[in-house]
PDB file of C-alpha atoms in Angstrom:
ATOM      1  CA  MET A   1     -10.206 -20.460   9.080  1.00  0.00           C
ATOM      2  CA  PRO A   2     -13.547 -20.554   7.194  1.00  0.00           C
ATOM      3  CA  PRO A   3     -14.292 -17.907   4.541  1.00  0.00           C
ATOM      4  CA  SER A   4     -14.739 -14.425   5.964  1.00  0.00           C
ATOM      5  CA  ARG A   5     -17.076 -11.569   5.137  1.00  0.00           C
ATOM      6  CA  ILE A   6     -15.022  -8.600   3.988  1.00  0.00           C
ATOM      7  CA  ALA A   7     -15.883  -4.953   3.360  1.00  0.00           C
ATOM      8  CA  LEU A   8     -13.513  -3.277   0.897  1.00  0.00           C
ATOM      9  CA  ALA A   9     -13.420   0.519   0.664  1.00  0.00           C
ATOM     10  CA  GLY A  10     -11.714   1.690  -2.511  1.00  0.00           C
ATOM     11  CA  ALA A  11     -11.918  -1.160  -5.013  1.00  0.00           C
ATOM     12  CA  THR A  12     -11.188   0.732  -8.217  1.00  0.00           C
ATOM     13  CA  GLY A  13      -7.794   2.369  -7.749  1.00  0.00           C
ATOM     14  CA  THR A  14      -4.356   0.884  -8.372  1.00  0.00           C
ATOM     15  CA  LEU A  15      -4.367  -1.721  -5.600  1.00  0.00           C
ATOM     16  CA  GLY A  16      -8.056  -2.202  -4.789  1.00  0.00           C
ATOM     17  CA  PRO A  17      -9.002  -4.340  -7.812  1.00  0.00           C
ATOM     18  CA  VAL A  18      -6.053  -6.664  -7.193  1.00  0.00           C
ATOM     19  CA  ILE A  19      -7.016  -7.115  -3.541  1.00  0.00           C
ATOM     20  CA  LEU A  20     -10.654  -7.678  -4.519  1.00  0.00           C
ATOM     21  CA  ALA A  21      -9.688 -10.406  -6.994  1.00  0.00           C
ATOM     22  CA  ALA A  22      -7.458 -12.111  -4.417  1.00  0.00           C
ATOM     23  CA  LEU A  23     -10.171 -12.094  -1.742  1.00  0.00           C
ATOM     24  CA  LEU A  24     -12.773 -13.529  -4.110  1.00  0.00           C
ATOM     25  CA  SER A  25     -10.301 -16.132  -5.363  1.00  0.00           C
ATOM     26  CA  ALA A  26      -9.746 -17.202  -1.746  1.00  0.00           C
ATOM     27  CA  SER A  27     -13.526 -17.799  -1.411  1.00  0.00           C
ATOM     28  CA  HIS A  28     -14.243 -14.818   0.821  1.00  0.00           C
ATOM     29  CA  THR A  29     -17.450 -12.801   0.469  1.00  0.00           C
ATOM     30  CA  VAL A  30     -16.839  -9.132  -0.327  1.00  0.00           C
ATOM     31  CA  THR A  31     -18.969  -6.011   0.012  1.00  0.00           C
ATOM     32  CA  VAL A  32     -17.405  -3.124  -1.901  1.00  0.00           C
ATOM     33  CA  LEU A  33     -18.152   0.245  -0.337  1.00  0.00           C
ATOM     34  CA  THR A  34     -18.347   3.044  -2.887  1.00  0.00           C
ATOM     35  CA  ARG A  35     -19.206   6.721  -2.623  1.00  0.00           C
ATOM     36  CA  THR A  36     -22.875   7.504  -3.217  1.00  0.00           C
ATOM     37  CA  GLY A  37     -23.389   8.461  -6.849  1.00  0.00           C
ATOM     38  CA  SER A  38     -20.012   7.146  -7.998  1.00  0.00           C
ATOM     39  CA  ARG A  39     -19.909   5.143 -11.214  1.00  0.00           C
ATOM     40  CA  SER A  40     -16.411   3.761 -10.641  1.00  0.00           C
ATOM     41  CA  THR A  41     -17.602   0.308  -9.573  1.00  0.00           C
ATOM     42  CA  ALA A  42     -19.507  -0.181 -12.842  1.00  0.00           C
ATOM     43  CA  LYS A  43     -16.329  -1.641 -14.326  1.00  0.00           C
ATOM     44  CA  LEU A  44     -16.085  -4.377 -11.680  1.00  0.00           C
ATOM     45  CA  ALA A  45     -16.916  -7.802 -13.070  1.00  0.00           C
ATOM     46  CA  PRO A  46     -20.009  -9.411 -11.499  1.00  0.00           C
ATOM     47  CA  HIS A  47     -19.309 -12.211  -9.027  1.00  0.00           C
ATOM     48  CA  PRO A  48     -21.699 -14.286  -6.881  1.00  0.00           C
ATOM     49  CA  SER A  49     -19.709 -13.377  -3.751  1.00  0.00           C
ATOM     50  CA  LEU A  50     -19.542  -9.649  -4.535  1.00  0.00           C
ATOM     51  CA  THR A  51     -21.973  -6.939  -3.403  1.00  0.00           C
ATOM     52  CA  ILE A  52     -21.759  -3.204  -4.097  1.00  0.00           C
ATOM     53  CA  ALA A  53     -22.963  -0.732  -1.454  1.00  0.00           C
ATOM     54  CA  GLU A  54     -23.180   3.046  -1.930  1.00  0.00           C
ATOM     55  CA  VAL A  55     -22.305   4.976   1.232  1.00  0.00           C
ATOM     56  CA  ASP A  56     -21.337   8.372   2.577  1.00  0.00           C
ATOM     57  CA  PHE A  57     -17.765   7.851   3.812  1.00  0.00           C
ATOM     58  CA  ALA A  58     -18.119  10.825   6.162  1.00  0.00           C
ATOM     59  CA  SER A  59     -21.107   9.271   7.946  1.00  0.00           C
ATOM     60  CA  PRO A  60     -20.747   6.199  10.190  1.00  0.00           C
ATOM     61  CA  ALA A  61     -24.534   5.886  10.198  1.00  0.00           C
ATOM     62  CA  SER A  62     -24.525   5.563   6.407  1.00  0.00           C
ATOM     63  CA  MET A  63     -21.974   2.738   6.499  1.00  0.00           C
ATOM     64  CA  LEU A  64     -23.193   0.904   9.582  1.00  0.00           C
ATOM     65  CA  PRO A  65     -25.951  -1.185   7.901  1.00  0.00           C
ATOM     66  CA  PHE A  66     -23.494  -2.537   5.343  1.00  0.00           C
ATOM     67  CA  LEU A  67     -20.892  -3.463   7.983  1.00  0.00           C
ATOM     68  CA  SER A  68     -23.270  -5.552  10.058  1.00  0.00           C
ATOM     69  CA  GLY A  69     -21.949  -9.118  10.059  1.00  0.00           C
ATOM     70  CA  ILE A  70     -18.644  -8.112   8.446  1.00  0.00           C
ATOM     71  CA  ASP A  71     -15.502  -9.735   9.859  1.00  0.00           C
ATOM     72  CA  VAL A  72     -12.785  -7.561   8.305  1.00  0.00           C
ATOM     73  CA  VAL A  73     -12.740  -4.077   6.765  1.00  0.00           C
ATOM     74  CA  VAL A  74     -10.003  -3.343   4.215  1.00  0.00           C
ATOM     75  CA  SER A  75      -9.426   0.312   3.403  1.00  0.00           C
ATOM     76  CA  CYS A  76      -7.850   1.139   0.044  1.00  0.00           C
ATOM     77  CA  VAL A  77      -9.011   4.738  -0.090  1.00  0.00           C
ATOM     78  CA  ALA A  78      -7.074   7.215  -2.202  1.00  0.00           C
ATOM     79  CA  ALA A  79      -3.978   8.895  -0.790  1.00  0.00           C
ATOM     80  CA  SER A  80      -5.881  12.178  -0.584  1.00  0.00           C
ATOM     81  CA  ALA A  81      -8.333  10.503   1.843  1.00  0.00           C
ATOM     82  CA  LEU A  82      -5.765   8.907   4.166  1.00  0.00           C
ATOM     83  CA  GLY A  83      -6.635  11.316   6.957  1.00  0.00           C
ATOM     84  CA  SER A  84     -10.377  10.709   6.602  1.00  0.00           C
ATOM     85  CA  GLN A  85     -10.673   7.062   7.671  1.00  0.00           C
ATOM     86  CA  ASN A  86     -12.002   7.687  11.194  1.00  0.00           C
ATOM     87  CA  PRO A  87     -15.719   7.567  10.242  1.00  0.00           C
ATOM     88  CA  LEU A  88     -15.138   4.198   8.568  1.00  0.00           C
ATOM     89  CA  ILE A  89     -13.313   2.997  11.689  1.00  0.00           C
ATOM     90  CA  ASP A  90     -16.148   4.239  13.900  1.00  0.00           C
ATOM     91  CA  ALA A  91     -18.715   2.405  11.788  1.00  0.00           C
ATOM     92  CA  ALA A  92     -16.614  -0.763  11.886  1.00  0.00           C
ATOM     93  CA  VAL A  93     -16.351  -0.655  15.682  1.00  0.00           C
ATOM     94  CA  GLN A  94     -20.072   0.001  16.089  1.00  0.00           C
ATOM     95  CA  ALA A  95     -20.884  -2.906  13.756  1.00  0.00           C
ATOM     96  CA  GLY A  96     -18.699  -5.334  15.711  1.00  0.00           C
ATOM     97  CA  VAL A  97     -16.057  -5.771  12.999  1.00  0.00           C
ATOM     98  CA  LYS A  98     -13.098  -7.750  14.355  1.00  0.00           C
ATOM     99  CA  ARG A  99     -10.238  -6.493  12.162  1.00  0.00           C
ATOM    100  CA  PHE A 100      -9.517  -3.237  10.316  1.00  0.00           C
ATOM    101  CA  ILE A 101      -6.785  -2.982   7.668  1.00  0.00           C
ATOM    102  CA  PRO A 102      -6.115   0.733   7.072  1.00  0.00           C
ATOM    103  CA  ALA A 103      -4.905   2.263   3.837  1.00  0.00           C
ATOM    104  CA  GLU A 104      -1.140   2.161   4.354  1.00  0.00           C
ATOM    105  CA  PHE A 105       0.465  -0.092   1.741  1.00  0.00           C
ATOM    106  CA  GLY A 106       3.798   1.708   1.458  1.00  0.00           C
ATOM    107  CA  LEU A 107       6.622   2.910   3.678  1.00  0.00           C
ATOM    108  CA  ASP A 108       7.434   1.769   7.204  1.00  0.00           C
ATOM    109  CA  SER A 109       5.108   3.948   9.285  1.00  0.00           C
ATOM    110  CA  MET A 110       6.822   2.707  12.459  1.00  0.00           C
ATOM    111  CA  ASN A 111      10.136   4.302  11.473  1.00  0.00           C
ATOM    112  CA  GLU A 112      10.718   7.511  13.432  1.00  0.00           C
ATOM    113  CA  LYS A 113      11.923   9.449  10.391  1.00  0.00           C
ATOM    114  CA  ALA A 114       9.440   8.044   7.897  1.00  0.00           C
ATOM    115  CA  MET A 115       6.474   8.874  10.118  1.00  0.00           C
ATOM    116  CA  LEU A 116       7.302  12.583   9.776  1.00  0.00           C
ATOM    117  CA  LEU A 117       6.899  12.576   5.986  1.00  0.00           C
ATOM    118  CA  PRO A 118       3.681  14.336   4.861  1.00  0.00           C
ATOM    119  CA  VAL A 119       2.101  11.258   3.292  1.00  0.00           C
ATOM    120  CA  ILE A 120       2.921   9.078   6.320  1.00  0.00           C
ATOM    121  CA  ALA A 121       1.738  11.443   9.057  1.00  0.00           C
ATOM    122  CA  PRO A 122      -1.993  10.761   8.456  1.00  0.00           C
ATOM    123  CA  LYS A 123      -1.294   7.017   8.491  1.00  0.00           C
ATOM    124  CA  VAL A 124       0.357   7.375  11.900  1.00  0.00           C
ATOM    125  CA  ALA A 125      -2.632   9.387  13.131  1.00  0.00           C
ATOM    126  CA  THR A 126      -4.953   6.633  11.893  1.00  0.00           C
ATOM    127  CA  GLN A 127      -2.909   4.013  13.759  1.00  0.00           C
ATOM    128  CA  LYS A 128      -3.201   6.088  16.925  1.00  0.00           C
ATOM    129  CA  TYR A 129      -6.976   6.246  16.493  1.00  0.00           C
ATOM    130  CA  LEU A 130      -7.146   2.512  15.852  1.00  0.00           C
ATOM    131  CA  ASN A 131      -5.192   1.814  19.033  1.00  0.00           C
ATOM    132  CA  GLU A 132      -7.650   3.974  20.984  1.00  0.00           C
ATOM    133  CA  LYS A 133     -10.504   1.856  19.628  1.00  0.00           C
ATOM    134  CA  VAL A 134      -8.634  -1.344  20.505  1.00  0.00           C
ATOM    135  CA  ARG A 135      -8.325  -0.190  24.123  1.00  0.00           C
ATOM    136  CA  GLU A 136     -11.969   0.868  24.267  1.00  0.00           C
ATOM    137  CA  SER A 137     -13.122  -2.472  22.841  1.00  0.00           C
ATOM    138  CA  LYS A 138     -11.053  -4.432  25.391  1.00  0.00           C
ATOM    139  CA  GLY A 139      -9.802  -6.801  22.705  1.00  0.00           C
ATOM    140  CA  GLY A 140     -12.925  -7.094  20.603  1.00  0.00           C
ATOM    141  CA  PHE A 141     -11.494  -4.913  17.834  1.00  0.00           C
ATOM    142  CA  SER A 142      -8.041  -5.077  16.227  1.00  0.00           C
ATOM    143  CA  TRP A 143      -6.060  -3.769  13.273  1.00  0.00           C
ATOM    144  CA  THR A 144      -3.217  -4.664  10.918  1.00  0.00           C
ATOM    145  CA  ALA A 145      -1.324  -2.387   8.524  1.00  0.00           C
ATOM    146  CA  VAL A 146       0.734  -3.581   5.554  1.00  0.00           C
ATOM    147  CA  ALA A 147       4.144  -2.090   4.690  1.00  0.00           C
ATOM    148  CA  ASN A 148       5.364  -3.109   1.239  1.00  0.00           C
ATOM    149  CA  GLY A 149       7.704  -0.360   0.021  1.00  0.00           C
ATOM    150  CA  TRP A 150       7.284   0.572  -3.636  1.00  0.00           C
ATOM    151  CA  PHE A 151       4.556  -1.011  -5.766  1.00  0.00           C
ATOM    152  CA  LEU A 152       7.245  -2.672  -7.889  1.00  0.00           C
ATOM    153  CA  ASP A 153       5.411  -3.554 -11.100  1.00  0.00           C
ATOM    154  CA  TRP A 154       3.226  -0.445 -10.992  1.00  0.00           C
ATOM    155  CA  ALA A 155       6.197   1.885 -10.440  1.00  0.00           C
ATOM    156  CA  LEU A 156       8.142   0.400 -13.344  1.00  0.00           C
ATOM    157  CA  GLU A 157       5.206   0.134 -15.744  1.00  0.00           C
ATOM    158  CA  THR A 158       3.353   3.397 -15.179  1.00  0.00           C
ATOM    159  CA  THR A 159       5.753   5.902 -13.570  1.00  0.00           C
ATOM    160  CA  THR A 160       9.281   7.240 -13.914  1.00  0.00           C
ATOM    161  CA  PHE A 161       9.871   7.445 -10.151  1.00  0.00           C
ATOM    162  CA  LEU A 162      12.566   4.752 -10.153  1.00  0.00           C
ATOM    163  CA  MET A 163      13.673   5.110 -13.760  1.00  0.00           C
ATOM    164  CA  ASP A 164      12.373   6.097 -17.183  1.00  0.00           C
ATOM    165  CA  VAL A 165      12.773   2.846 -19.105  1.00  0.00           C
ATOM    166  CA  LYS A 166      11.531   4.145 -22.443  1.00  0.00           C
ATOM    167  CA  GLY A 167      13.432   7.436 -22.162  1.00  0.00           C
ATOM    168  CA  ARG A 168      16.540   5.666 -20.832  1.00  0.00           C
ATOM    169  CA  LYS A 169      17.138   8.184 -18.096  1.00  0.00           C
ATOM    170  CA  ALA A 170      16.873   8.317 -14.328  1.00  0.00           C
ATOM    171  CA  THR A 171      17.432  10.468 -11.283  1.00  0.00           C
ATOM    172  CA  LEU A 172      19.702   8.551  -8.925  1.00  0.00           C
ATOM    173  CA  TYR A 173      18.766   9.177  -5.315  1.00  0.00           C
ATOM    174  CA  ASN A 174      21.627   9.038  -2.808  1.00  0.00           C
ATOM    175  CA  GLY A 175      23.804   7.487  -5.504  1.00  0.00           C
ATOM    176  CA  GLY A 176      21.309   4.844  -6.627  1.00  0.00           C
ATOM    177  CA  ASP A 177      22.985   2.145  -4.503  1.00  0.00           C
ATOM    178  CA  VAL A 178      20.548   2.098  -1.571  1.00  0.00           C
ATOM    179  CA  ARG A 179      18.753  -1.231  -1.093  1.00  0.00           C
ATOM    180  CA  PHE A 180      14.985  -0.883  -0.716  1.00  0.00           C
ATOM    181  CA  SER A 181      12.030  -3.235  -0.451  1.00  0.00           C
ATOM    182  CA  ALA A 182       9.502  -3.326  -3.283  1.00  0.00           C
ATOM    183  CA  THR A 183       6.462  -5.530  -3.776  1.00  0.00           C
ATOM    184  CA  LEU A 184       4.345  -6.701  -6.693  1.00  0.00           C
ATOM    185  CA  LEU A 185       0.673  -5.735  -6.465  1.00  0.00           C
ATOM    186  CA  GLY A 186      -0.254  -9.422  -6.440  1.00  0.00           C
ATOM    187  CA  ASP A 187       1.976 -10.096  -3.448  1.00  0.00           C
ATOM    188  CA  ILE A 188       0.472  -7.155  -1.549  1.00  0.00           C
ATOM    189  CA  ALA A 189      -2.957  -8.662  -2.180  1.00  0.00           C
ATOM    190  CA  LYS A 190      -1.640 -12.016  -0.989  1.00  0.00           C
ATOM    191  CA  ALA A 191      -0.556 -10.349   2.247  1.00  0.00           C
ATOM    192  CA  VAL A 192      -4.036  -8.885   2.738  1.00  0.00           C
ATOM    193  CA  VAL A 193      -5.600 -12.322   2.294  1.00  0.00           C
ATOM    194  CA  GLY A 194      -2.997 -13.622   4.742  1.00  0.00           C
ATOM    195  CA  VAL A 195      -3.991 -11.050   7.350  1.00  0.00           C
ATOM    196  CA  VAL A 196      -7.658 -12.002   6.921  1.00  0.00           C
ATOM    197  CA  GLU A 197      -6.812 -15.669   7.452  1.00  0.00           C
ATOM    198  CA  ARG A 198      -4.115 -15.287  10.151  1.00  0.00           C
ATOM    199  CA  ARG A 199      -5.575 -12.711  12.462  1.00  0.00           C
ATOM    200  CA  GLU A 200      -3.920 -13.784  15.695  1.00  0.00           C
ATOM    201  CA  GLU A 201      -0.378 -13.637  14.275  1.00  0.00           C
ATOM    202  CA  THR A 202      -1.008 -10.216  12.732  1.00  0.00           C
ATOM    203  CA  ARG A 203      -2.989  -8.560  15.500  1.00  0.00           C
ATOM    204  CA  ASP A 204      -2.427  -4.836  16.206  1.00  0.00           C
ATOM    205  CA  ARG A 205       0.796  -4.419  14.275  1.00  0.00           C
ATOM    206  CA  VAL A 206       2.388  -3.536  10.961  1.00  0.00           C
ATOM    207  CA  VAL A 207       3.306  -6.512   8.784  1.00  0.00           C
ATOM    208  CA  TYR A 208       6.168  -6.243   6.305  1.00  0.00           C
ATOM    209  CA  VAL A 209       6.323  -7.871   2.876  1.00  0.00           C
ATOM    210  CA  GLN A 210       8.603  -7.628  -0.135  1.00  0.00           C
ATOM    211  CA  SER A 211       8.816  -9.254  -3.538  1.00  0.00           C
ATOM    212  CA  ALA A 212      12.408  -8.083  -3.839  1.00  0.00           C
ATOM    213  CA  VAL A 213      15.081  -5.920  -2.269  1.00  0.00           C
ATOM    214  CA  VAL A 214      16.726  -3.941  -5.056  1.00  0.00           C
ATOM    215  CA  THR A 215      18.682  -0.804  -5.890  1.00  0.00           C
ATOM    216  CA  GLN A 216      18.028   1.708  -8.634  1.00  0.00           C
ATOM    217  CA  LYS A 217      21.319   0.858 -10.323  1.00  0.00           C
ATOM    218  CA  GLN A 218      20.456  -2.846 -10.262  1.00  0.00           C
ATOM    219  CA  LEU A 219      17.175  -2.235 -12.098  1.00  0.00           C
ATOM    220  CA  ILE A 220      18.833   0.126 -14.564  1.00  0.00           C
ATOM    221  CA  GLY A 221      21.516  -2.490 -15.175  1.00  0.00           C
ATOM    222  CA  TYR A 222      18.885  -4.993 -16.306  1.00  0.00           C
ATOM    223  CA  ALA A 223      17.527  -2.447 -18.761  1.00  0.00           C
ATOM    224  CA  LYS A 224      20.978  -1.659 -20.159  1.00  0.00           C
ATOM    225  CA  GLU A 225      21.652  -5.365 -20.693  1.00  0.00           C
ATOM    226  CA  LYS A 226      18.721  -5.469 -23.107  1.00  0.00           C
ATOM    227  CA  ASP A 227      20.142  -3.192 -25.794  1.00  0.00           C
ATOM    228  CA  GLY A 228      23.407  -1.777 -24.467  1.00  0.00           C
ATOM    229  CA  ARG A 229      22.336   1.804 -25.066  1.00  0.00           C
ATOM    230  CA  GLU A 230      23.628   4.591 -22.856  1.00  0.00           C
ATOM    231  CA  TRP A 231      21.467   6.232 -20.217  1.00  0.00           C
ATOM    232  CA  SER A 232      21.490   9.813 -18.940  1.00  0.00           C
ATOM    233  CA  PHE A 233      21.455  10.513 -15.215  1.00  0.00           C
ATOM    234  CA  THR A 234      20.878  13.292 -12.733  1.00  0.00           C
ATOM    235  CA  THR A 235      21.448  12.956  -8.993  1.00  0.00           C
ATOM    236  CA  LYS A 236      19.669  14.084  -5.844  1.00  0.00           C
ATOM    237  CA  GLY A 237      20.200  13.515  -2.138  1.00  0.00           C
ATOM    238  CA  THR A 238      17.766  13.253   0.745  1.00  0.00           C
ATOM    239  CA  ASP A 239      18.133  16.895   1.808  1.00  0.00           C
ATOM    240  CA  GLU A 240      17.334  18.155  -1.684  1.00  0.00           C
ATOM    241  CA  VAL A 241      14.173  16.054  -1.941  1.00  0.00           C
ATOM    242  CA  LEU A 242      13.110  17.062   1.582  1.00  0.00           C
ATOM    243  CA  GLY A 243      13.474  20.674   0.448  1.00  0.00           C
ATOM    244  CA  GLU A 244      11.180  19.970  -2.489  1.00  0.00           C
ATOM    245  CA  ILE A 245       8.670  18.415  -0.078  1.00  0.00           C
ATOM    246  CA  GLU A 246       8.722  21.561   2.074  1.00  0.00           C
ATOM    247  CA  VAL A 247       7.949  23.669  -0.997  1.00  0.00           C
ATOM    248  CA  ALA A 248       5.120  21.298  -1.961  1.00  0.00           C
ATOM    249  CA  VAL A 249       3.632  21.516   1.539  1.00  0.00           C
ATOM    250  CA  ALA A 250       3.818  25.320   1.472  1.00  0.00           C
ATOM    251  CA  LYS A 251       2.019  25.369  -1.881  1.00  0.00           C
ATOM    252  CA  GLY A 252      -0.563  22.811  -0.826  1.00  0.00           C
ATOM    253  CA  ASP A 253       0.596  20.585  -3.678  1.00  0.00           C
ATOM    254  CA  PHE A 254      -0.550  17.188  -2.432  1.00  0.00           C
ATOM    255  CA  HIS A 255       0.443  15.344  -5.613  1.00  0.00           C
ATOM    256  CA  ALA A 256       4.067  16.426  -5.231  1.00  0.00           C
ATOM    257  CA  GLN A 257       4.042  15.371  -1.575  1.00  0.00           C
ATOM    258  CA  PHE A 258       2.612  11.990  -2.573  1.00  0.00           C
ATOM    259  CA  VAL A 259       5.367  11.483  -5.170  1.00  0.00           C
ATOM    260  CA  LEU A 260       8.317  12.835  -3.204  1.00  0.00           C
ATOM    261  CA  SER A 261       7.675  11.232   0.207  1.00  0.00           C
ATOM    262  CA  PRO A 262       8.192   7.622  -0.952  1.00  0.00           C
ATOM    263  CA  ILE A 263      11.263   8.702  -2.914  1.00  0.00           C
ATOM    264  CA  VAL A 264      12.857   9.792   0.363  1.00  0.00           C
ATOM    265  CA  GLY A 265      11.510   6.802   2.261  1.00  0.00           C
ATOM    266  CA  CYS A 266      12.874   4.299  -0.242  1.00  0.00           C
ATOM    267  CA  SER A 267      16.255   5.879  -0.923  1.00  0.00           C
ATOM    268  CA  ASP A 268      17.663   6.497   2.541  1.00  0.00           C
ATOM    269  CA  PRO A 269      18.439   3.653   4.999  1.00  0.00           C
ATOM    270  CA  GLU A 270      17.578   5.915   7.941  1.00  0.00           C
ATOM    271  CA  TYR A 271      13.946   5.756   6.811  1.00  0.00           C
ATOM    272  CA  GLY A 272      13.813   1.965   7.172  1.00  0.00           C
ATOM    273  CA  CYS A 273      13.544   1.153   3.476  1.00  0.00           C
ATOM    274  CA  ASP A 274      14.895  -2.436   3.653  1.00  0.00           C
ATOM    275  CA  TYR A 275      12.534  -4.895   5.388  1.00  0.00           C
ATOM    276  CA  SER A 276      14.826  -7.920   5.087  1.00  0.00           C
ATOM    277  CA  GLY A 277      15.475  -8.219   8.807  1.00  0.00           C
ATOM    278  CA  HIS A 278      11.804  -8.292   9.786  1.00  0.00           C
ATOM    279  CA  SER A 279       9.874  -9.493   6.747  1.00  0.00           C
ATOM    280  CA  ASP A 280       6.626 -11.431   7.202  1.00  0.00           C
ATOM    281  CA  ASN A 281       6.960 -13.112   3.805  1.00  0.00           C
ATOM    282  CA  GLU A 282       7.135 -16.585   5.303  1.00  0.00           C
ATOM    283  CA  LEU A 283       3.920 -16.070   7.273  1.00  0.00           C
ATOM    284  CA  PHE A 284       2.051 -15.255   4.066  1.00  0.00           C
ATOM    285  CA  GLY A 285       3.845 -17.663   1.728  1.00  0.00           C
ATOM    286  CA  ILE A 286       5.349 -14.863  -0.365  1.00  0.00           C
ATOM    287  CA  GLN A 287       8.415 -15.882  -2.354  1.00  0.00           C
ATOM    288  CA  GLU A 288      11.008 -13.246  -3.240  1.00  0.00           C
ATOM    289  CA  MET A 289      11.722 -12.821  -6.936  1.00  0.00           C
ATOM    290  CA  SER A 290      14.856 -14.312  -8.424  1.00  0.00           C
ATOM    291  CA  GLU A 291      17.327 -12.159 -10.323  1.00  0.00           C
ATOM    292  CA  GLU A 292      16.056 -13.684 -13.563  1.00  0.00           C
ATOM    293  CA  GLU A 293      12.473 -12.762 -12.690  1.00  0.00           C
ATOM    294  CA  LEU A 294      13.500  -9.195 -11.912  1.00  0.00           C
ATOM    295  CA  ARG A 295      15.453  -8.977 -15.152  1.00  0.00           C
ATOM    296  CA  ALA A 296      12.457 -10.266 -17.112  1.00  0.00           C
ATOM    297  CA  LEU A 297      10.150  -7.743 -15.428  1.00  0.00           C
ATOM    298  CA  VAL A 298      12.352  -4.793 -16.370  1.00  0.00           C
ATOM    299  CA  GLN A 299      13.272  -5.965 -19.852  1.00  0.00           C
ATOM    300  CA  GLY A 300       9.654  -6.824 -20.612  1.00  0.00           C
ATOM    301  CA  LEU A 301       8.875  -3.101 -20.458  1.00  0.00           C
ATOM    302  CA  MET A 302      11.345  -2.205 -23.217  1.00  0.00           C
TER     303      MET A 302
END
């Protein structure tokens, strides 16, 4: 497939810059959509195939001129804006965009239990809206969502969700032995490029990718091999974390919901946390990490 014209909404968060770099590296032309008045895109390196457009994300009319001639829209909006993608979808449909990739990039939104989690519910609603637009367009419009589990490198390097490497402590969820899919940011970006370039095989569905299938105890074991020091642990089960989510919802604490939902979704098999049986890695040329590569990733943080 020849190079495509891409519109990317949300190019300055955790994942957006990595996706932008991958699209440009694959010779696609990218228009980054940014909120009017925002200075966040000032840090993006200039590129001959990159254009910046200031828009009002609540107004399809504001976005429509910049989506004219665009083949694919990729949404990487912040988690707090997951339920606000409909105007962008409307603008894409009106502009004749062929493919929309919504801001999912996480848990399996097709799993009946996962879709009830607070952070997943707006993603499911967005999928429903996308399917309505597919029917209305009679095949002219389509979508693809990407499920990748944890952001593996990001979670280990910048959070203590899975384990606190420097503090040598962790909360083990459901015993810490549950296998879950996790993906490097670069592999998620590779999947996005793959969707852009393999639209027929990825049409109107969720695609699943993983850089590794791991357990908490496995990752902690790599860290302990490095220096042999003891770790301290606490334990929590699904019901306890779900209780914490209920409290967060009652308080309107979105950050806590954002943190706790993937903890449940990636620590309980009933939430579909292992994608091994239906991975699309082969379609996108994504190679799973070896044990030595995983060990090096963890120990490199110590």
